[in-house]
Tab-separated table of C-alpha atoms in Angstrom:
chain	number	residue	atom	x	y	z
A	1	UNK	CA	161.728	119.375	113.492
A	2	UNK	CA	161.086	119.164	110.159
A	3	UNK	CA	163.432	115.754	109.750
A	4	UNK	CA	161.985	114.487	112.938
A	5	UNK	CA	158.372	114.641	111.419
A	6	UNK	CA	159.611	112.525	108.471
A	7	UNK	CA	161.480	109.855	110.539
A	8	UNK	CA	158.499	110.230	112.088
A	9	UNK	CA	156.644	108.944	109.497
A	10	UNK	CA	159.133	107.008	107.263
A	11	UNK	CA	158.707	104.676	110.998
A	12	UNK	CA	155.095	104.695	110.335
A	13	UNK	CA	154.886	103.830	107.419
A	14	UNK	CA	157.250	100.628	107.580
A	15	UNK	CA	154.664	99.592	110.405
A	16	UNK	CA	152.236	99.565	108.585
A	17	UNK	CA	153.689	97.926	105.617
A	18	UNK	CA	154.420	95.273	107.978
A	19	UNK	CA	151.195	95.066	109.417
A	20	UNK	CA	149.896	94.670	105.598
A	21	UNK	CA	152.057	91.892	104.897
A	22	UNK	CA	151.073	89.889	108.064
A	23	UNK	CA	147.347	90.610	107.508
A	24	UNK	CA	147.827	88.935	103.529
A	25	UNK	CA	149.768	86.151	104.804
A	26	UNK	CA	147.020	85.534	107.752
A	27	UNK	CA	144.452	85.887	104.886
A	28	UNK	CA	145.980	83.527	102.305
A	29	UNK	CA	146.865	80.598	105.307
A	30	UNK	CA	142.719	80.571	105.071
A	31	UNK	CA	142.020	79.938	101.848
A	32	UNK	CA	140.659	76.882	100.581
A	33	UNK	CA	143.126	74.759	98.916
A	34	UNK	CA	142.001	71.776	96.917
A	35	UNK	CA	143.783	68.321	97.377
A	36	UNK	CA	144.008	65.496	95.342
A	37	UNK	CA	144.061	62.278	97.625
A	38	UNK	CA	144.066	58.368	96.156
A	39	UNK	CA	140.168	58.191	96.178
A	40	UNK	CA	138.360	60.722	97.492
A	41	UNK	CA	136.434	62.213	95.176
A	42	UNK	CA	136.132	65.905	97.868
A	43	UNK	CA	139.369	67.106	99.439
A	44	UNK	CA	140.082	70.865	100.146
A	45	UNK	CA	141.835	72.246	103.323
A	46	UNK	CA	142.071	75.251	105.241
A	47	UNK	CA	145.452	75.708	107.811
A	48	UNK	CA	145.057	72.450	110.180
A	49	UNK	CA	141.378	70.994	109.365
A	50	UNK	CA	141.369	68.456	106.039
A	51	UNK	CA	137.551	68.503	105.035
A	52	UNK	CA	136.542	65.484	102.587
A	53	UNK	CA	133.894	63.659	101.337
A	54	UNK	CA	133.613	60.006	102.178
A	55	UNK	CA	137.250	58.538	102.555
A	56	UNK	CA	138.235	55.088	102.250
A	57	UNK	CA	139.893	51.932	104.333
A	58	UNK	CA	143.427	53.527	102.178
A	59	UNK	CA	142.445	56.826	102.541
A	60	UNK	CA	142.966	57.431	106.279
A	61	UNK	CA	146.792	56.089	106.123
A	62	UNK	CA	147.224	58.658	103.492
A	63	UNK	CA	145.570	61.110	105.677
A	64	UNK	CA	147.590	60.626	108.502
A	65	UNK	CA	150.767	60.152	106.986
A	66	UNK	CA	150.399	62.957	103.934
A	67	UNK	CA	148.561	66.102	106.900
A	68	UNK	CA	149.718	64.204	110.136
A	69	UNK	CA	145.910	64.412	110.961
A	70	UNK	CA	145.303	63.512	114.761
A	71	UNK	CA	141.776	63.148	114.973
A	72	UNK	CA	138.989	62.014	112.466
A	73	UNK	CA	135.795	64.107	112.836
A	74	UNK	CA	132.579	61.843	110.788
A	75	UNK	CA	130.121	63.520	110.256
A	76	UNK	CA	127.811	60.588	109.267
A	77	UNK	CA	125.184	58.222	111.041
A	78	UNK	CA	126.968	54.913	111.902
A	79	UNK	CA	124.230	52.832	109.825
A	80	UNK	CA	125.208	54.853	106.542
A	81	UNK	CA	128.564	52.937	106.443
A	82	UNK	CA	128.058	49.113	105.622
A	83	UNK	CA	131.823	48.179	104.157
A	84	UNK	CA	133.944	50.211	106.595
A	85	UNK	CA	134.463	49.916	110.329
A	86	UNK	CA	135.366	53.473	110.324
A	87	UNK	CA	135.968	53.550	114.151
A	88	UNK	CA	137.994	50.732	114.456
A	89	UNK	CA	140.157	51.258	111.284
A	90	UNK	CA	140.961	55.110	112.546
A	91	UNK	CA	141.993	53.870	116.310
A	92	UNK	CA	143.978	51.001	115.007
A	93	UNK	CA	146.322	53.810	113.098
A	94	UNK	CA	146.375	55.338	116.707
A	95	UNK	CA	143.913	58.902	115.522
A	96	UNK	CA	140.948	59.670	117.602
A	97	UNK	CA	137.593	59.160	116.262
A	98	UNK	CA	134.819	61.190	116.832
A	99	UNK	CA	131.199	60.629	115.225
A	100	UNK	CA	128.902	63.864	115.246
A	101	UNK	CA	126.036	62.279	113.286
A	102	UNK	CA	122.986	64.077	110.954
A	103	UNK	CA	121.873	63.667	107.995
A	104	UNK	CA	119.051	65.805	106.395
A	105	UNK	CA	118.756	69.142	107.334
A	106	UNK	CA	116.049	68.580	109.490
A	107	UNK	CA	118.603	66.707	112.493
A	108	UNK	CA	121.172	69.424	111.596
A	109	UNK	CA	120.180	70.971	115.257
A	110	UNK	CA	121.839	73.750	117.407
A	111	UNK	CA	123.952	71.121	119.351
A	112	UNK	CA	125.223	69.619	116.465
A	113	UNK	CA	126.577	72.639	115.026
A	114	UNK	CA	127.783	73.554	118.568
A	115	UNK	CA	129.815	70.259	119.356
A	116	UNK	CA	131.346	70.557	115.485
A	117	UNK	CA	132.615	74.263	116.280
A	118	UNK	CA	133.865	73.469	119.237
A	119	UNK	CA	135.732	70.355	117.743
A	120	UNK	CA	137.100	72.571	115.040
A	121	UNK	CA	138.269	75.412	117.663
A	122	UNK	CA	140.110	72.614	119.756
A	123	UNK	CA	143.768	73.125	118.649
A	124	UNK	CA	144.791	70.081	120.572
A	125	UNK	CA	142.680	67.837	117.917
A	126	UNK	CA	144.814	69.076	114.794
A	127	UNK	CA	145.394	68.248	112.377
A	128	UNK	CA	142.028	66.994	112.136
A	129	UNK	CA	139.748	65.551	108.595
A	130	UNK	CA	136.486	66.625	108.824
A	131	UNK	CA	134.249	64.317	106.312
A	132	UNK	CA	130.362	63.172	105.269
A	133	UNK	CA	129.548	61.087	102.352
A	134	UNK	CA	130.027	64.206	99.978
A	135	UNK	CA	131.230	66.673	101.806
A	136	UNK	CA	127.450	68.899	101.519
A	137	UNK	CA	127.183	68.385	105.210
A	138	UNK	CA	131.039	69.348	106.037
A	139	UNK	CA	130.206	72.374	104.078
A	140	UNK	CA	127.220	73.283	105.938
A	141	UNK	CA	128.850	73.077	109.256
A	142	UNK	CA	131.831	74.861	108.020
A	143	UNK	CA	129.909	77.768	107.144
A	144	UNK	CA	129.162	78.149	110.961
A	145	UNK	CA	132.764	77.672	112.160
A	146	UNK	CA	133.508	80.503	109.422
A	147	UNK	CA	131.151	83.150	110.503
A	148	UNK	CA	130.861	82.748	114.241
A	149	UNK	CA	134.577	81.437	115.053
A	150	UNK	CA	136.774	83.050	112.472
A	151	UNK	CA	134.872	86.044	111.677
A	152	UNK	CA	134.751	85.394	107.876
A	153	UNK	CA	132.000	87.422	106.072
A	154	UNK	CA	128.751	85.312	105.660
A	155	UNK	CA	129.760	85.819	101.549
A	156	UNK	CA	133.045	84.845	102.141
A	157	UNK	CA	132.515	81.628	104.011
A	158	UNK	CA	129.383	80.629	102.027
A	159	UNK	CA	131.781	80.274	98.740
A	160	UNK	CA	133.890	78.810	100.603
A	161	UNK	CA	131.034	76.020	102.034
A	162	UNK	CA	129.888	75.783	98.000
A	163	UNK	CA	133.968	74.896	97.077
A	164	UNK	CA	134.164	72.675	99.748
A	165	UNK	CA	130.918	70.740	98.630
A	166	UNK	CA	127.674	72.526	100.548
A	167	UNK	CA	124.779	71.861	97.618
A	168	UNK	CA	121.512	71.210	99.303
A	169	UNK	CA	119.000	73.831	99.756
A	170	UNK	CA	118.057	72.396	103.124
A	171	UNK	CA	121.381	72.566	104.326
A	172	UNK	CA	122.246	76.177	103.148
A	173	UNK	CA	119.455	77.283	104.724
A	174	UNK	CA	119.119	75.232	107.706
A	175	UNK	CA	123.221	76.480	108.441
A	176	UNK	CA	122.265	80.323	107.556
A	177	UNK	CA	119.243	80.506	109.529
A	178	UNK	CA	121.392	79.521	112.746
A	179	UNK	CA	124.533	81.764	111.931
A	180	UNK	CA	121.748	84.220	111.871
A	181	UNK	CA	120.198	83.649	115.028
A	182	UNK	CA	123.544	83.414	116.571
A	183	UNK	CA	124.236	86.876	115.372
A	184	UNK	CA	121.393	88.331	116.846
């Protein structure tokens, strides 16, 4: 009996040790990881989604080619790009564009966080770049995607938002104040 009991838990405890070492590679295939692309001056990543500040006409070759990105996420109001035909230069590499526009914090409104989490839950769009002109709004909406779709502590994600480029006062609150109605 005695031997059984510590089979028993010599089994055990190589379950658990393998549960362990799942649960710190799951947790390390989430951190941030800073890039370094040609010229953009905000690159970090996290598994599948490539979050950036503003790229340029270069920049999305390299994106495709370096991450095999599938789908380019701006995050920008069409009139805030004068020397770049964004949409046109991501089709003609064959990506999918998709423009989820704000700006200030004041048009950063339920919806828009709503159609950006839903983009960054759609595995069929990844890998996907996620950008703004600095990469404060991408931060912002990440923040969201962290806390209500990943289950990241509020802590957690909002140093990850800060890494990533959230800066604005308006935007940190405008994106806490929804994760906390959401949680309600």
């Amino acid at each position: 009996m005695k031997n059984t009991s510590l089979a028993l838990i010599g089994v055990f405890a190589l379950i658990l040790g393998a549960c362990g070492t799942k649960d710190a590679a799951q947790a390390s295939s989430s951190e941030v990881e800073k890039l370094s692309l040609e010229s953009v001056e905000r690159a970090h990543r996290v598994g599948d989604i490539v979050m950036t500040s503003q790229p340029k006409d270069a920049d999305f070759s390299e994106l495709k080619n370096k991450f095999n990105i599938k789908t380019v996420v701006n995050l920008r109001l069409p009139t805030e790009i004068a020397d770049l035909n964004e949409p046109q230069r991501v089709r003609d590499l064959g990506l999918v564009y998709e423009n989820i526009a704000f700006k200030g914090p004041e048009t950063l409104s339920d919806q828009i966080f709503a159609d950006v989490r839903t983009t960054l839950k759609d595995k069929s769009r990844q890998p996907l770049v996620l950008h703004c002109k600095s990469a404060n709004r991408v931060g912002a909406v990440w923040y969201a995607f962290r806390v209500l779709d990943q289950g990241i502590s509020k802590e957690q994600a909002m140093a990850e938002a800060k890494t990533i480029g959230l800066r604005k006062e308006g935007h940190i609150k405008r994106a806490q104040d929804y994760v906390d109605k959401k949680l309600r």
